[in-house]
PDB file of C-alpha atoms in Angstrom:
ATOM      1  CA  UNK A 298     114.737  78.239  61.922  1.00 63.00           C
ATOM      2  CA  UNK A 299     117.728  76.052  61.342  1.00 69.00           C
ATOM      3  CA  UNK A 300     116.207  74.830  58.307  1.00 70.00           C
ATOM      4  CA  UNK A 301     115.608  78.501  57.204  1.00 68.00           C
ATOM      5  CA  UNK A 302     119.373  78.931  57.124  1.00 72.00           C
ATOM      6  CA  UNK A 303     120.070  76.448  54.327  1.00 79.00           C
ATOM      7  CA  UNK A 304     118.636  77.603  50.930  1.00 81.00           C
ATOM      8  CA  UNK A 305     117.367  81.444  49.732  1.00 81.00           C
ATOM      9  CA  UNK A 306     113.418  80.577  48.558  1.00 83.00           C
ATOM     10  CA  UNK A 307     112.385  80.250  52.468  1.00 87.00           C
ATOM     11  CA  UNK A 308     113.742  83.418  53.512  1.00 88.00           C
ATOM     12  CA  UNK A 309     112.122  85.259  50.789  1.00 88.00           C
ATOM     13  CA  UNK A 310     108.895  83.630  51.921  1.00 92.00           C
ATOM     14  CA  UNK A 311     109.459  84.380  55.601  1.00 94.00           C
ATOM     15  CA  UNK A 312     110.835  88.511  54.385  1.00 94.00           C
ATOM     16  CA  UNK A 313     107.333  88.740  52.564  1.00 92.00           C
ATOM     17  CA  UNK A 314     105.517  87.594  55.528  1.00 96.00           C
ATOM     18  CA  UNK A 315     107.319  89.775  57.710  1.00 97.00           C
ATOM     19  CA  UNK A 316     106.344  93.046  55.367  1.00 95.00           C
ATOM     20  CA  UNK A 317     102.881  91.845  54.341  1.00 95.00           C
ATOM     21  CA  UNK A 318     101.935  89.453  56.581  1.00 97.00           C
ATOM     22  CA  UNK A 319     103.092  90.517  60.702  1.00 97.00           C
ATOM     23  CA  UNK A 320     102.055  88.688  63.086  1.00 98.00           C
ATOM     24  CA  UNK A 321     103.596  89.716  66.884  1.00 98.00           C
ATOM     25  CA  UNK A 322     101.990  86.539  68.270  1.00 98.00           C
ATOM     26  CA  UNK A 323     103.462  84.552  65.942  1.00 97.00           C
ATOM     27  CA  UNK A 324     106.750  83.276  66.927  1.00 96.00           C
ATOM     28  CA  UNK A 325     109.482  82.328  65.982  1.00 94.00           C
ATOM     29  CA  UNK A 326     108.783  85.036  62.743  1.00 94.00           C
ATOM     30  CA  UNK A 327     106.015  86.858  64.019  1.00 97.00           C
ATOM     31  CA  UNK A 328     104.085  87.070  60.810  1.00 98.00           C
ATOM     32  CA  UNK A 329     101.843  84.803  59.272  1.00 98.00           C
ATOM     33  CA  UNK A 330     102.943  82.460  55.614  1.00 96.00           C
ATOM     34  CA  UNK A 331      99.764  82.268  53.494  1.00 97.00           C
ATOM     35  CA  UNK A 332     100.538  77.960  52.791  1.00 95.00           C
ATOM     36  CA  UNK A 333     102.057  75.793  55.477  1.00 92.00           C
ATOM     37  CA  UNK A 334     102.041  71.525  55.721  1.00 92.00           C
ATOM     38  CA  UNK A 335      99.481  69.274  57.992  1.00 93.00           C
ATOM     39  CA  UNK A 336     100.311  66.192  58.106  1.00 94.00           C
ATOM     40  CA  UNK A 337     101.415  65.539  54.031  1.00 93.00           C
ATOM     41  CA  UNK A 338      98.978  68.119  52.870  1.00 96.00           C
ATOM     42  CA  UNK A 339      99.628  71.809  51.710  1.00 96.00           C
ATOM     43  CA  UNK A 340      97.453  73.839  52.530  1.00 97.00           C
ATOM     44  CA  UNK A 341      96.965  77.704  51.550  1.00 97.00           C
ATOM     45  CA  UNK A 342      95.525  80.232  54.047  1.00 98.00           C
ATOM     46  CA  UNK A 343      93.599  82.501  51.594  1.00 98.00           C
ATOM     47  CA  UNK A 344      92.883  84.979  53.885  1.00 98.00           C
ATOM     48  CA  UNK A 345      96.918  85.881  54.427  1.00 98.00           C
ATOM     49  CA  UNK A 346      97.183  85.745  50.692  1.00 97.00           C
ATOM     50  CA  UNK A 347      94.661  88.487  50.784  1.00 96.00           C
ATOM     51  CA  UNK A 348      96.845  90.197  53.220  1.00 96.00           C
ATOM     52  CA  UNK A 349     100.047  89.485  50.694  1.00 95.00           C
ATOM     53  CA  UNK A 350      97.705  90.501  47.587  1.00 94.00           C
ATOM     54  CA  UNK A 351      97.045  94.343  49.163  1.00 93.00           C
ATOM     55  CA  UNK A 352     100.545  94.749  50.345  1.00 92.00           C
ATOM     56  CA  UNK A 353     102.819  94.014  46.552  1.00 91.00           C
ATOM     57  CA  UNK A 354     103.576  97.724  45.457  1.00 93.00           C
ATOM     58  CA  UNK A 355     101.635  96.748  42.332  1.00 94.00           C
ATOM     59  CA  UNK A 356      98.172  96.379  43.692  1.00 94.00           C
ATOM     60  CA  UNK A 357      98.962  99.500  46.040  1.00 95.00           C
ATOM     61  CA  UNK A 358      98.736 101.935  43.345  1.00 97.00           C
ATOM     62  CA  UNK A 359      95.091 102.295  43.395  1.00 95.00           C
ATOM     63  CA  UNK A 360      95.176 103.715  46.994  1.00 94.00           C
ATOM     64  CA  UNK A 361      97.743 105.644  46.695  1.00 97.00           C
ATOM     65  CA  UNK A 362      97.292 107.398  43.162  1.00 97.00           C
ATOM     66  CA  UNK A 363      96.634 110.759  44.615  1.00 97.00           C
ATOM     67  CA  UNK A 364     100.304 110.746  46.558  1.00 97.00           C
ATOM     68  CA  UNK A 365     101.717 109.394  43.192  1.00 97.00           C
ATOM     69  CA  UNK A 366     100.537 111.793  41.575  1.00 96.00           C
ATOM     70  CA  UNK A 367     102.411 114.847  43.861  1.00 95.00           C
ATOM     71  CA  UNK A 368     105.750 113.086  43.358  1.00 95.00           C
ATOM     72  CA  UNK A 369     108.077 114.997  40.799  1.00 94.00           C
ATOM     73  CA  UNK A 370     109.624 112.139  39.572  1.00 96.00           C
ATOM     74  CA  UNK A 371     109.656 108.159  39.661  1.00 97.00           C
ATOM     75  CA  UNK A 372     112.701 106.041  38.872  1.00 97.00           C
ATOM     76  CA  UNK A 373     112.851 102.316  38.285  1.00 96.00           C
ATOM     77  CA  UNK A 374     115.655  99.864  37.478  1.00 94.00           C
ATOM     78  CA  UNK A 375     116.258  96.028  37.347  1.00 94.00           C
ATOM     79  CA  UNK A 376     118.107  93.795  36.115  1.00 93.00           C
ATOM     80  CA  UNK A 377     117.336  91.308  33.315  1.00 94.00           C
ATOM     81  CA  UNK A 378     119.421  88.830  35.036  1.00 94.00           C
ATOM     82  CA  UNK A 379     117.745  89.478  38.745  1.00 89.00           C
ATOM     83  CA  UNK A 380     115.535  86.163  38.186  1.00 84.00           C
ATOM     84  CA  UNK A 381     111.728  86.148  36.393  1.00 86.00           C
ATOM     85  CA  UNK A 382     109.725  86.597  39.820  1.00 84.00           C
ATOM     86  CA  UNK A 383     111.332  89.893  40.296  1.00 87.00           C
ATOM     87  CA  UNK A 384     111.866  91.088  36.937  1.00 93.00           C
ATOM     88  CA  UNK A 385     108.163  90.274  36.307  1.00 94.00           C
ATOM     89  CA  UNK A 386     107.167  92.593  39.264  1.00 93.00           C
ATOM     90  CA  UNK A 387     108.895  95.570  37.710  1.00 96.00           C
ATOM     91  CA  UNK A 388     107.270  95.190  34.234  1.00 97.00           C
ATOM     92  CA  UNK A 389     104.359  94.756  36.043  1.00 96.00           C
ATOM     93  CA  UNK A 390     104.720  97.816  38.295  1.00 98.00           C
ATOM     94  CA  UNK A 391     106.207 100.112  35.868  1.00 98.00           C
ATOM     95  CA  UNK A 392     103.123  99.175  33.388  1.00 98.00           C
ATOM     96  CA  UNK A 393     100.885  99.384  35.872  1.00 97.00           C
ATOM     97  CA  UNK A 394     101.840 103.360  36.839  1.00 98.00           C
ATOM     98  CA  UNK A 395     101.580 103.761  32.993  1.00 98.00           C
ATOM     99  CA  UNK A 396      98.446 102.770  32.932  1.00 97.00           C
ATOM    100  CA  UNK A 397      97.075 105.237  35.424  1.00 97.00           C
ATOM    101  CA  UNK A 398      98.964 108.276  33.733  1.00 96.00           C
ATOM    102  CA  UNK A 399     102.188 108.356  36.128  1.00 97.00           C
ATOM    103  CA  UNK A 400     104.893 109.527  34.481  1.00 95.00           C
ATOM    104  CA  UNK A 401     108.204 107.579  35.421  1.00 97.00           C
ATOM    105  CA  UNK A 402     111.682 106.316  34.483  1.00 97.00           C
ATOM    106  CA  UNK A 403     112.026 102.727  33.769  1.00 97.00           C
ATOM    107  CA  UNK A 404     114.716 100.460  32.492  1.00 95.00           C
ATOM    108  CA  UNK A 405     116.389  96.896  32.429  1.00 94.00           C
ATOM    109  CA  UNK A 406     119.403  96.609  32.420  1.00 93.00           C
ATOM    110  CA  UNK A 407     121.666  93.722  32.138  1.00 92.00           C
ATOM    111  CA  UNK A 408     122.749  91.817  34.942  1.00 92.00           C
ATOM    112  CA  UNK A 409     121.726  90.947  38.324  1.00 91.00           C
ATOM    113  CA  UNK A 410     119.888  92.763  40.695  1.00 86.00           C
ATOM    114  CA  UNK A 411     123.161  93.897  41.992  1.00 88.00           C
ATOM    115  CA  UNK A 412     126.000  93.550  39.829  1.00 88.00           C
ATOM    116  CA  UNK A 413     127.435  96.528  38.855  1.00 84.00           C
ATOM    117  CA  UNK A 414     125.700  98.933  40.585  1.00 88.00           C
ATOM    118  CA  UNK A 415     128.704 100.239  42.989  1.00 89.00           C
ATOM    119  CA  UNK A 416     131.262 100.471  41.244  1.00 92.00           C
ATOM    120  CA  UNK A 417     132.870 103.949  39.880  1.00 93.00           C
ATOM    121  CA  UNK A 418     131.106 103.208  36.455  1.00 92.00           C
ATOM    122  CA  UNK A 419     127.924 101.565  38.308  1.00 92.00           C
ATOM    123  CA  UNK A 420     124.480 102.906  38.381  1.00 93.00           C
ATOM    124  CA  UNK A 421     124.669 104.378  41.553  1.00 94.00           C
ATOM    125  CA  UNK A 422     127.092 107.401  40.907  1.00 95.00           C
ATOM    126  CA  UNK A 423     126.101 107.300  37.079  1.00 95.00           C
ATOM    127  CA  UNK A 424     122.322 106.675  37.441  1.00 94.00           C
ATOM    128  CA  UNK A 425     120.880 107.443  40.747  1.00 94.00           C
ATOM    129  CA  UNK A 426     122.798 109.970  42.131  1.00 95.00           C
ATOM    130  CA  UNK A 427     122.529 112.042  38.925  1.00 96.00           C
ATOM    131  CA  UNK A 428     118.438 111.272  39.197  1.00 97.00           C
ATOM    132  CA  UNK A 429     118.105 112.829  42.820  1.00 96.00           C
ATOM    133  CA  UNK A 430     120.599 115.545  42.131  1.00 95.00           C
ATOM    134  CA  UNK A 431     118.217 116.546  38.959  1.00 95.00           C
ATOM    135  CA  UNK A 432     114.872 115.685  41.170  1.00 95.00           C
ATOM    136  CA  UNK A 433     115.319 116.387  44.505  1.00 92.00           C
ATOM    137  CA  UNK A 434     114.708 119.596  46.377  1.00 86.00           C
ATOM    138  CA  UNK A 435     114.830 120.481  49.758  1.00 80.00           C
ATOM    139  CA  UNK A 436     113.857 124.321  49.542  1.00 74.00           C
TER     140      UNK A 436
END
């Protein structure tokens, strides 16, 4: 755990296992990582990366295209600056809902995957806010 503390890549790992991956008898994360060391070896665990596979939003379209399909309105953002891994995912994801007819918003902007975003002339009060103002209705 102390290790865990010192650089951002392991807690990613250890967040994804925790969504995709739980384990309750699993401690000290209680979830299971799909790759793992014995002795100098790595070795991968392909039936967690099964689990990981069937859990990314992506590859959960499929299963849930019916549901997509009842929502009024879809709205995606990154940013270009967020790092590849994640502004891979988006493309992916956003092409991905294209590909099976659902209609959505999606855009890249520039900067991180939170610069920007709060301030008076941020996304939030001049993207979001707007989108569920327009979208959402609770009558």
């Amino acid at each position: 755990e102390e290790e865990l503390s010192k650089t951002y890549f392991p807690k990613v790992i250890v967040a994804f296992a925790k969504s995709w991956s739980p384990n309750p008898d699993n401690p000290p994360f209680y979830c299971d990582i799909p790759f793992g060391y014995e002795d100098d070896q790595l070795v991968t665990h392909p039936e967690i990366l099964e689990k990981w596979y069937a859990n990314m939003p992506v590859h959960m379209i499929d299963d849930n295209l019916d549901n997509l399909k009842k929502l009024k309105a879809i709205k995606l953002d990154w940013g270009r600056n967020s790092g590849d891994r994640f502004t891979i995912q988006c493309k992916m994801f956003s092409q991905r809902l294209e590909n099976v007819g659902i209609k959505h918003f999606a855009e890249e902007y520039i900067g991180t995957h939170t610069s920007g975003i709060y301030t008076r002339d941020g996304r939030i009060p001049n993207q979001m806010l707007p989108f569920f103002d327009y979208y959402l209705n609770f009558n």
